[in-house]
Backbone atoms as SQL, in Angstrom:
CREATE TABLE atoms (id INTEGER PRIMARY KEY, chain TEXT, resi INTEGER, resn TEXT, atom TEXT, x REAL, y REAL, z REAL);
INSERT INTO atoms VALUES
  (1, 'A', 1, 'UNK', 'N', 8.732, -38.445, 19.100),
  (2, 'A', 1, 'UNK', 'CA', 7.740, -39.216, 19.508),
  (3, 'A', 1, 'UNK', 'C', 8.313, -40.197, 20.190),
  (4, 'A', 2, 'UNK', 'N', 7.213, -41.509, 20.832),
  (5, 'A', 2, 'UNK', 'CA', 7.450, -42.232, 21.205),
  (6, 'A', 2, 'UNK', 'C', 8.079, -43.792, 20.832),
  (7, 'A', 3, 'UNK', 'N', 9.171, -44.559, 21.430),
  (8, 'A', 3, 'UNK', 'CA', 9.939, -45.852, 20.570),
  (9, 'A', 3, 'UNK', 'C', 8.344, -46.287, 19.975),
  (10, 'A', 4, 'UNK', 'N', 8.730, -47.106, 19.351),
  (11, 'A', 4, 'UNK', 'CA', 7.511, -47.901, 18.561),
  (12, 'A', 4, 'UNK', 'C', 7.126, -48.968, 19.935),
  (13, 'A', 5, 'UNK', 'N', 8.127, -49.291, 20.610),
  (14, 'A', 5, 'UNK', 'CA', 7.471, -50.696, 21.249),
  (15, 'A', 5, 'UNK', 'C', 6.515, -49.918, 22.837),
  (16, 'A', 6, 'UNK', 'N', 7.047, -48.530, 22.669),
  (17, 'A', 6, 'UNK', 'CA', 5.950, -47.884, 24.044),
  (18, 'A', 6, 'UNK', 'C', 4.449, -47.888, 23.037),
  (19, 'A', 7, 'UNK', 'N', 4.502, -47.637, 22.366),
  (20, 'A', 7, 'UNK', 'CA', 3.254, -47.910, 21.174),
  (21, 'A', 7, 'UNK', 'C', 2.548, -48.766, 21.173),
  (22, 'A', 8, 'UNK', 'N', 3.266, -49.776, 20.941),
  (23, 'A', 8, 'UNK', 'CA', 2.949, -51.444, 21.289),
  (24, 'A', 8, 'UNK', 'C', 2.443, -51.617, 22.482),
  (25, 'A', 9, 'UNK', 'N', 2.931, -51.331, 23.220),
  (26, 'A', 9, 'UNK', 'CA', 2.398, -51.867, 24.904),
  (27, 'A', 9, 'UNK', 'C', 1.553, -51.206, 24.849),
  (28, 'A', 10, 'UNK', 'N', 1.126, -49.888, 24.470),
  (29, 'A', 10, 'UNK', 'CA', -0.299, -49.092, 24.685),
  (30, 'A', 10, 'UNK', 'C', -1.104, -49.894, 23.835),
  (31, 'A', 11, 'UNK', 'N', -0.870, -50.760, 22.794),
  (32, 'A', 11, 'UNK', 'CA', -2.134, -51.436, 22.451),
  (33, 'A', 11, 'UNK', 'C', -2.183, -52.676, 22.474),
  (34, 'A', 12, 'UNK', 'N', -1.051, -53.142, 23.345),
  (35, 'A', 12, 'UNK', 'CA', -1.357, -54.364, 23.907),
  (36, 'A', 12, 'UNK', 'C', -2.042, -54.305, 25.042),
  (37, 'A', 13, 'UNK', 'N', -2.256, -53.285, 25.824),
  (38, 'A', 13, 'UNK', 'CA', -2.965, -52.954, 27.084),
  (39, 'A', 13, 'UNK', 'C', -4.436, -53.025, 26.118),
  (40, 'A', 14, 'UNK', 'N', -4.427, -52.439, 25.429),
  (41, 'A', 14, 'UNK', 'CA', -5.795, -52.227, 24.984),
  (42, 'A', 14, 'UNK', 'C', -6.561, -53.346, 24.336),
  (43, 'A', 15, 'UNK', 'N', -5.715, -53.949, 23.814),
  (44, 'A', 15, 'UNK', 'CA', -6.064, -55.226, 23.449),
  (45, 'A', 15, 'UNK', 'C', -6.904, -56.455, 24.206),
  (46, 'A', 16, 'UNK', 'N', -6.299, -56.159, 25.613),
  (47, 'A', 16, 'UNK', 'CA', -6.915, -56.938, 26.713),
  (48, 'A', 16, 'UNK', 'C', -6.206, -58.371, 26.122),
  (49, 'A', 17, 'UNK', 'N', -7.275, -59.142, 26.227),
  (50, 'A', 17, 'UNK', 'CA', -6.893, -60.953, 25.920),
  (51, 'A', 17, 'UNK', 'C', -6.220, -61.131, 24.627),
  (52, 'A', 18, 'UNK', 'N', -6.741, -60.276, 23.484),
  (53, 'A', 18, 'UNK', 'CA', -6.527, -60.636, 22.175),
  (54, 'A', 18, 'UNK', 'C', -4.546, -60.657, 22.121),
  (55, 'A', 19, 'UNK', 'N', -3.941, -61.573, 21.200),
  (56, 'A', 19, 'UNK', 'CA', -2.615, -61.093, 21.344),
  (57, 'A', 19, 'UNK', 'C', -2.438, -60.305, 20.066),
  (58, 'A', 20, 'UNK', 'N', -1.438, -59.447, 20.032),
  (59, 'A', 20, 'UNK', 'CA', -1.184, -58.426, 19.288),
  (60, 'A', 20, 'UNK', 'C', -0.152, -58.672, 18.383),
  (61, 'A', 21, 'UNK', 'N', 0.597, -59.075, 17.420),
  (62, 'A', 21, 'UNK', 'CA', 1.173, -59.059, 16.381),
  (63, 'A', 21, 'UNK', 'C', 1.823, -57.837, 15.722),
  (64, 'A', 22, 'UNK', 'N', 2.988, -57.669, 15.515),
  (65, 'A', 22, 'UNK', 'CA', 3.837, -56.714, 14.737),
  (66, 'A', 22, 'UNK', 'C', 4.190, -57.030, 13.578),
  (67, 'A', 23, 'UNK', 'N', 4.601, -56.434, 12.243),
  (68, 'A', 23, 'UNK', 'CA', 4.671, -56.544, 11.192),
  (69, 'A', 23, 'UNK', 'C', 6.497, -56.479, 11.236),
  (70, 'A', 24, 'UNK', 'N', 7.077, -56.920, 10.564),
  (71, 'A', 24, 'UNK', 'CA', 8.664, -56.382, 10.209),
  (72, 'A', 24, 'UNK', 'C', 8.842, -54.997, 9.758),
  (73, 'A', 25, 'UNK', 'N', 7.900, -54.239, 9.059),
  (74, 'A', 25, 'UNK', 'CA', 8.192, -52.866, 8.491),
  (75, 'A', 25, 'UNK', 'C', 8.699, -53.319, 7.402),
  (76, 'A', 26, 'UNK', 'N', 9.702, -52.132, 7.010),
  (77, 'A', 26, 'UNK', 'CA', 10.481, -51.732, 5.795),
  (78, 'A', 26, 'UNK', 'C', 11.720, -52.791, 6.000),
  (79, 'A', 27, 'UNK', 'N', 12.206, -52.904, 4.777),
  (80, 'A', 27, 'UNK', 'CA', 13.575, -53.787, 4.824),
  (81, 'A', 27, 'UNK', 'C', 14.774, -52.801, 5.740),
  (82, 'A', 28, 'UNK', 'N', 15.493, -53.559, 6.195),
  (83, 'A', 28, 'UNK', 'CA', 16.746, -52.658, 6.425),
  (84, 'A', 28, 'UNK', 'C', 17.551, -53.640, 7.429),
  (85, 'A', 29, 'UNK', 'N', 18.574, -52.677, 7.573),
  (86, 'A', 29, 'UNK', 'CA', 20.333, -53.597, 7.786),
  (87, 'A', 29, 'UNK', 'C', 19.681, -54.775, 9.187),
  (88, 'A', 30, 'UNK', 'N', 20.550, -56.067, 9.369),
  (89, 'A', 30, 'UNK', 'CA', 19.920, -56.835, 9.955),
  (90, 'A', 30, 'UNK', 'C', 20.090, -56.351, 11.224),
  (91, 'A', 31, 'UNK', 'N', 21.058, -55.471, 11.921),
  (92, 'A', 31, 'UNK', 'CA', 21.026, -55.543, 13.398),
  (93, 'A', 31, 'UNK', 'C', 19.840, -54.827, 14.147),
  (94, 'A', 32, 'UNK', 'N', 19.850, -53.114, 13.390),
  (95, 'A', 32, 'UNK', 'CA', 18.575, -52.668, 13.404),
  (96, 'A', 32, 'UNK', 'C', 17.202, -53.518, 13.414),
  (97, 'A', 33, 'UNK', 'N', 17.276, -54.518, 12.402),
  (98, 'A', 33, 'UNK', 'CA', 15.845, -55.008, 12.404),
  (99, 'A', 33, 'UNK', 'C', 15.819, -56.014, 13.861),
  (100, 'A', 34, 'UNK', 'N', 16.878, -56.488, 13.980),
  (101, 'A', 34, 'UNK', 'CA', 16.515, -57.704, 15.328),
  (102, 'A', 34, 'UNK', 'C', 16.842, -57.087, 16.509),
  (103, 'A', 35, 'UNK', 'N', 17.072, -55.678, 16.331),
  (104, 'A', 35, 'UNK', 'CA', 16.980, -54.928, 18.092),
  (105, 'A', 35, 'UNK', 'C', 15.559, -54.690, 17.970),
  (106, 'A', 36, 'UNK', 'N', 14.851, -54.409, 17.058),
  (107, 'A', 36, 'UNK', 'CA', 13.724, -53.804, 16.831),
  (108, 'A', 36, 'UNK', 'C', 12.721, -54.897, 17.349),
  (109, 'A', 37, 'UNK', 'N', 13.001, -55.735, 16.750),
  (110, 'A', 37, 'UNK', 'CA', 12.217, -57.283, 17.043),
  (111, 'A', 37, 'UNK', 'C', 12.539, -57.543, 18.547),
  (112, 'A', 38, 'UNK', 'N', 13.343, -57.374, 19.313),
  (113, 'A', 38, 'UNK', 'CA', 13.752, -57.814, 20.775),
  (114, 'A', 38, 'UNK', 'C', 13.190, -56.897, 21.363),
  (115, 'A', 39, 'UNK', 'N', 12.992, -55.661, 20.885),
  (116, 'A', 39, 'UNK', 'CA', 12.325, -54.271, 21.470),
  (117, 'A', 39, 'UNK', 'C', 10.781, -54.513, 22.067),
  (118, 'A', 40, 'UNK', 'N', 10.207, -55.198, 20.773),
  (119, 'A', 40, 'UNK', 'CA', 8.795, -55.063, 20.381),
  (120, 'A', 40, 'UNK', 'C', 8.765, -56.493, 21.128),
  (121, 'A', 41, 'UNK', 'N', 9.005, -57.373, 21.506),
  (122, 'A', 41, 'UNK', 'CA', 8.617, -58.544, 22.146),
  (123, 'A', 41, 'UNK', 'C', 8.755, -58.225, 23.702),
  (124, 'A', 42, 'UNK', 'N', 10.201, -57.544, 24.155),
  (125, 'A', 42, 'UNK', 'CA', 10.323, -58.030, 25.449),
  (126, 'A', 42, 'UNK', 'C', 9.876, -56.434, 26.064),
  (127, 'A', 43, 'UNK', 'N', 9.794, -55.307, 25.181),
  (128, 'A', 43, 'UNK', 'CA', 9.493, -54.209, 26.203),
  (129, 'A', 43, 'UNK', 'C', 7.999, -53.862, 25.803),
  (130, 'A', 44, 'UNK', 'N', 7.932, -54.088, 24.333),
  (131, 'A', 44, 'UNK', 'CA', 6.357, -53.947, 24.026),
  (132, 'A', 44, 'UNK', 'C', 4.943, -55.180, 24.213),
  (133, 'A', 45, 'UNK', 'N', 5.699, -55.968, 24.876),
  (134, 'A', 45, 'UNK', 'CA', 4.984, -57.202, 24.990),
  (135, 'A', 45, 'UNK', 'C', 3.921, -57.489, 24.350),
  (136, 'A', 46, 'UNK', 'N', 4.147, -57.951, 22.768),
  (137, 'A', 46, 'UNK', 'CA', 3.627, -58.107, 21.848),
  (138, 'A', 46, 'UNK', 'C', 3.683, -59.587, 21.800),
  (139, 'A', 47, 'UNK', 'N', 2.545, -60.156, 21.382),
  (140, 'A', 47, 'UNK', 'CA', 2.765, -61.571, 21.176),
  (141, 'A', 47, 'UNK', 'C', 3.336, -62.385, 20.711),
  (142, 'A', 48, 'UNK', 'N', 3.673, -61.548, 19.177),
  (143, 'A', 48, 'UNK', 'CA', 4.411, -62.118, 18.189),
  (144, 'A', 48, 'UNK', 'C', 5.147, -61.169, 17.189),
  (145, 'A', 49, 'UNK', 'N', 5.450, -62.033, 16.463),
  (146, 'A', 49, 'UNK', 'CA', 6.148, -60.880, 14.890),
  (147, 'A', 49, 'UNK', 'C', 5.592, -61.493, 13.568),
  (148, 'A', 50, 'UNK', 'N', 5.371, -60.614, 12.744),
  (149, 'A', 50, 'UNK', 'CA', 4.922, -61.217, 11.288),
  (150, 'A', 50, 'UNK', 'C', 6.063, -60.513, 9.995),
  (151, 'A', 51, 'UNK', 'N', 7.296, -61.465, 10.128),
  (152, 'A', 51, 'UNK', 'CA', 8.238, -61.093, 9.067),
  (153, 'A', 51, 'UNK', 'C', 8.087, -61.483, 7.430),
  (154, 'A', 52, 'UNK', 'N', 8.547, -61.066, 6.536),
  (155, 'A', 52, 'UNK', 'CA', 8.585, -61.315, 5.134),
  (156, 'A', 52, 'UNK', 'C', 9.799, -60.799, 4.534),
  (157, 'A', 53, 'UNK', 'N', 9.640, -59.359, 4.502),
  (158, 'A', 53, 'UNK', 'CA', 10.679, -58.583, 3.753),
  (159, 'A', 53, 'UNK', 'C', 11.763, -58.549, 4.129),
  (160, 'A', 54, 'UNK', 'N', 12.050, -58.600, 5.370),
  (161, 'A', 54, 'UNK', 'CA', 13.246, -58.346, 5.864),
  (162, 'A', 54, 'UNK', 'C', 13.982, -59.911, 6.069),
  (163, 'A', 55, 'UNK', 'N', 13.530, -60.864, 5.470),
  (164, 'A', 55, 'UNK', 'CA', 13.838, -62.385, 5.381),
  (165, 'A', 55, 'UNK', 'C', 13.670, -62.539, 3.642),
  (166, 'A', 56, 'UNK', 'N', 12.807, -62.346, 2.894),
  (167, 'A', 56, 'UNK', 'CA', 12.624, -62.637, 1.602),
  (168, 'A', 56, 'UNK', 'C', 13.558, -61.661, 0.174),
  (169, 'A', 57, 'UNK', 'N', 13.910, -60.921, 0.747),
  (170, 'A', 57, 'UNK', 'CA', 14.983, -59.805, 0.283),
  (171, 'A', 57, 'UNK', 'C', 16.734, -60.105, 0.611),
  (172, 'A', 58, 'UNK', 'N', 16.670, -60.977, 0.783),
  (173, 'A', 58, 'UNK', 'CA', 18.256, -61.553, 1.587),
  (174, 'A', 58, 'UNK', 'C', 18.303, -63.070, 0.537),
  (175, 'A', 59, 'UNK', 'N', 19.674, -63.067, 0.649),
  (176, 'A', 59, 'UNK', 'CA', 20.407, -64.099, -0.283),
  (177, 'A', 59, 'UNK', 'C', 19.550, -65.483, 0.574),
  (178, 'A', 60, 'UNK', 'N', 19.227, -66.603, 0.310),
  (179, 'A', 60, 'UNK', 'CA', 19.462, -67.555, 1.022),
  (180, 'A', 60, 'UNK', 'C', 20.125, -67.839, 2.157),
  (181, 'A', 61, 'UNK', 'N', 21.230, -67.945, 2.061),
  (182, 'A', 61, 'UNK', 'CA', 22.352, -68.237, 2.767),
  (183, 'A', 61, 'UNK', 'C', 21.615, -67.008, 4.124),
  (184, 'A', 62, 'UNK', 'N', 22.126, -65.690, 3.866),
  (185, 'A', 62, 'UNK', 'CA', 21.611, -64.852, 4.800),
  (186, 'A', 62, 'UNK', 'C', 20.276, -64.634, 5.229),
  (187, 'A', 63, 'UNK', 'N', 19.053, -65.024, 4.712),
  (188, 'A', 63, 'UNK', 'CA', 18.008, -65.225, 5.190),
  (189, 'A', 63, 'UNK', 'C', 17.815, -66.250, 6.330),
  (190, 'A', 64, 'UNK', 'N', 18.297, -67.929, 5.950),
  (191, 'A', 64, 'UNK', 'CA', 18.337, -68.695, 6.858),
  (192, 'A', 64, 'UNK', 'C', 19.265, -68.260, 8.340),
  (193, 'A', 65, 'UNK', 'N', 20.398, -67.133, 8.121),
  (194, 'A', 65, 'UNK', 'CA', 21.112, -66.911, 9.012),
  (195, 'A', 65, 'UNK', 'C', 20.242, -66.148, 10.275),
  (196, 'A', 66, 'UNK', 'N', 19.433, -65.230, 9.415),
  (197, 'A', 66, 'UNK', 'CA', 18.729, -64.532, 9.836),
  (198, 'A', 66, 'UNK', 'C', 17.552, -65.008, 10.739),
  (199, 'A', 67, 'UNK', 'N', 16.570, -66.056, 10.289),
  (200, 'A', 67, 'UNK', 'CA', 15.766, -66.727, 10.622),
  (201, 'A', 67, 'UNK', 'C', 15.931, -67.779, 12.033),
  (202, 'A', 68, 'UNK', 'N', 17.451, -67.905, 11.955),
  (203, 'A', 68, 'UNK', 'CA', 18.105, -68.685, 13.316),
  (204, 'A', 68, 'UNK', 'C', 18.051, -67.385, 14.375),
  (205, 'A', 69, 'UNK', 'N', 18.306, -66.419, 13.882),
  (206, 'A', 69, 'UNK', 'CA', 18.704, -65.251, 15.124),
  (207, 'A', 69, 'UNK', 'C', 17.531, -64.545, 15.385),
  (208, 'A', 70, 'UNK', 'N', 16.294, -64.856, 14.489),
  (209, 'A', 70, 'UNK', 'CA', 15.034, -64.335, 15.235),
  (210, 'A', 70, 'UNK', 'C', 14.532, -65.400, 16.054),
  (211, 'A', 71, 'UNK', 'N', 14.409, -67.039, 15.908),
  (212, 'A', 71, 'UNK', 'CA', 14.288, -67.879, 16.497),
  (213, 'A', 71, 'UNK', 'C', 15.165, -67.949, 18.057),
  (214, 'A', 72, 'UNK', 'N', 16.329, -67.250, 18.128),
  (215, 'A', 72, 'UNK', 'CA', 16.731, -67.138, 19.310),
  (216, 'A', 72, 'UNK', 'C', 15.921, -65.928, 20.025),
  (217, 'A', 73, 'UNK', 'N', 15.751, -64.968, 19.279),
  (218, 'A', 73, 'UNK', 'CA', 14.987, -64.001, 20.258),
  (219, 'A', 73, 'UNK', 'C', 13.281, -64.371, 20.546),
  (220, 'A', 74, 'UNK', 'N', 12.783, -64.748, 19.420),
  (221, 'A', 74, 'UNK', 'CA', 11.737, -65.323, 19.798),
  (222, 'A', 74, 'UNK', 'C', 11.472, -66.483, 20.891);
């Protein structure tokens, strides 16, 4: 199948002026998650992300570090 960002790009085009947000999805390793966020924003043209599980299931120190990395990508 197509990568998720390609499906997002089609949905963004169909949404017209409405901004599309994507969710973080299932919990996964940090590098995989960050790459998916980068692809969704840069290749999928989504307007933003809604994450929770990928942050809250980590220790406080790791969650803060991940949020800082997400801030750079966003």
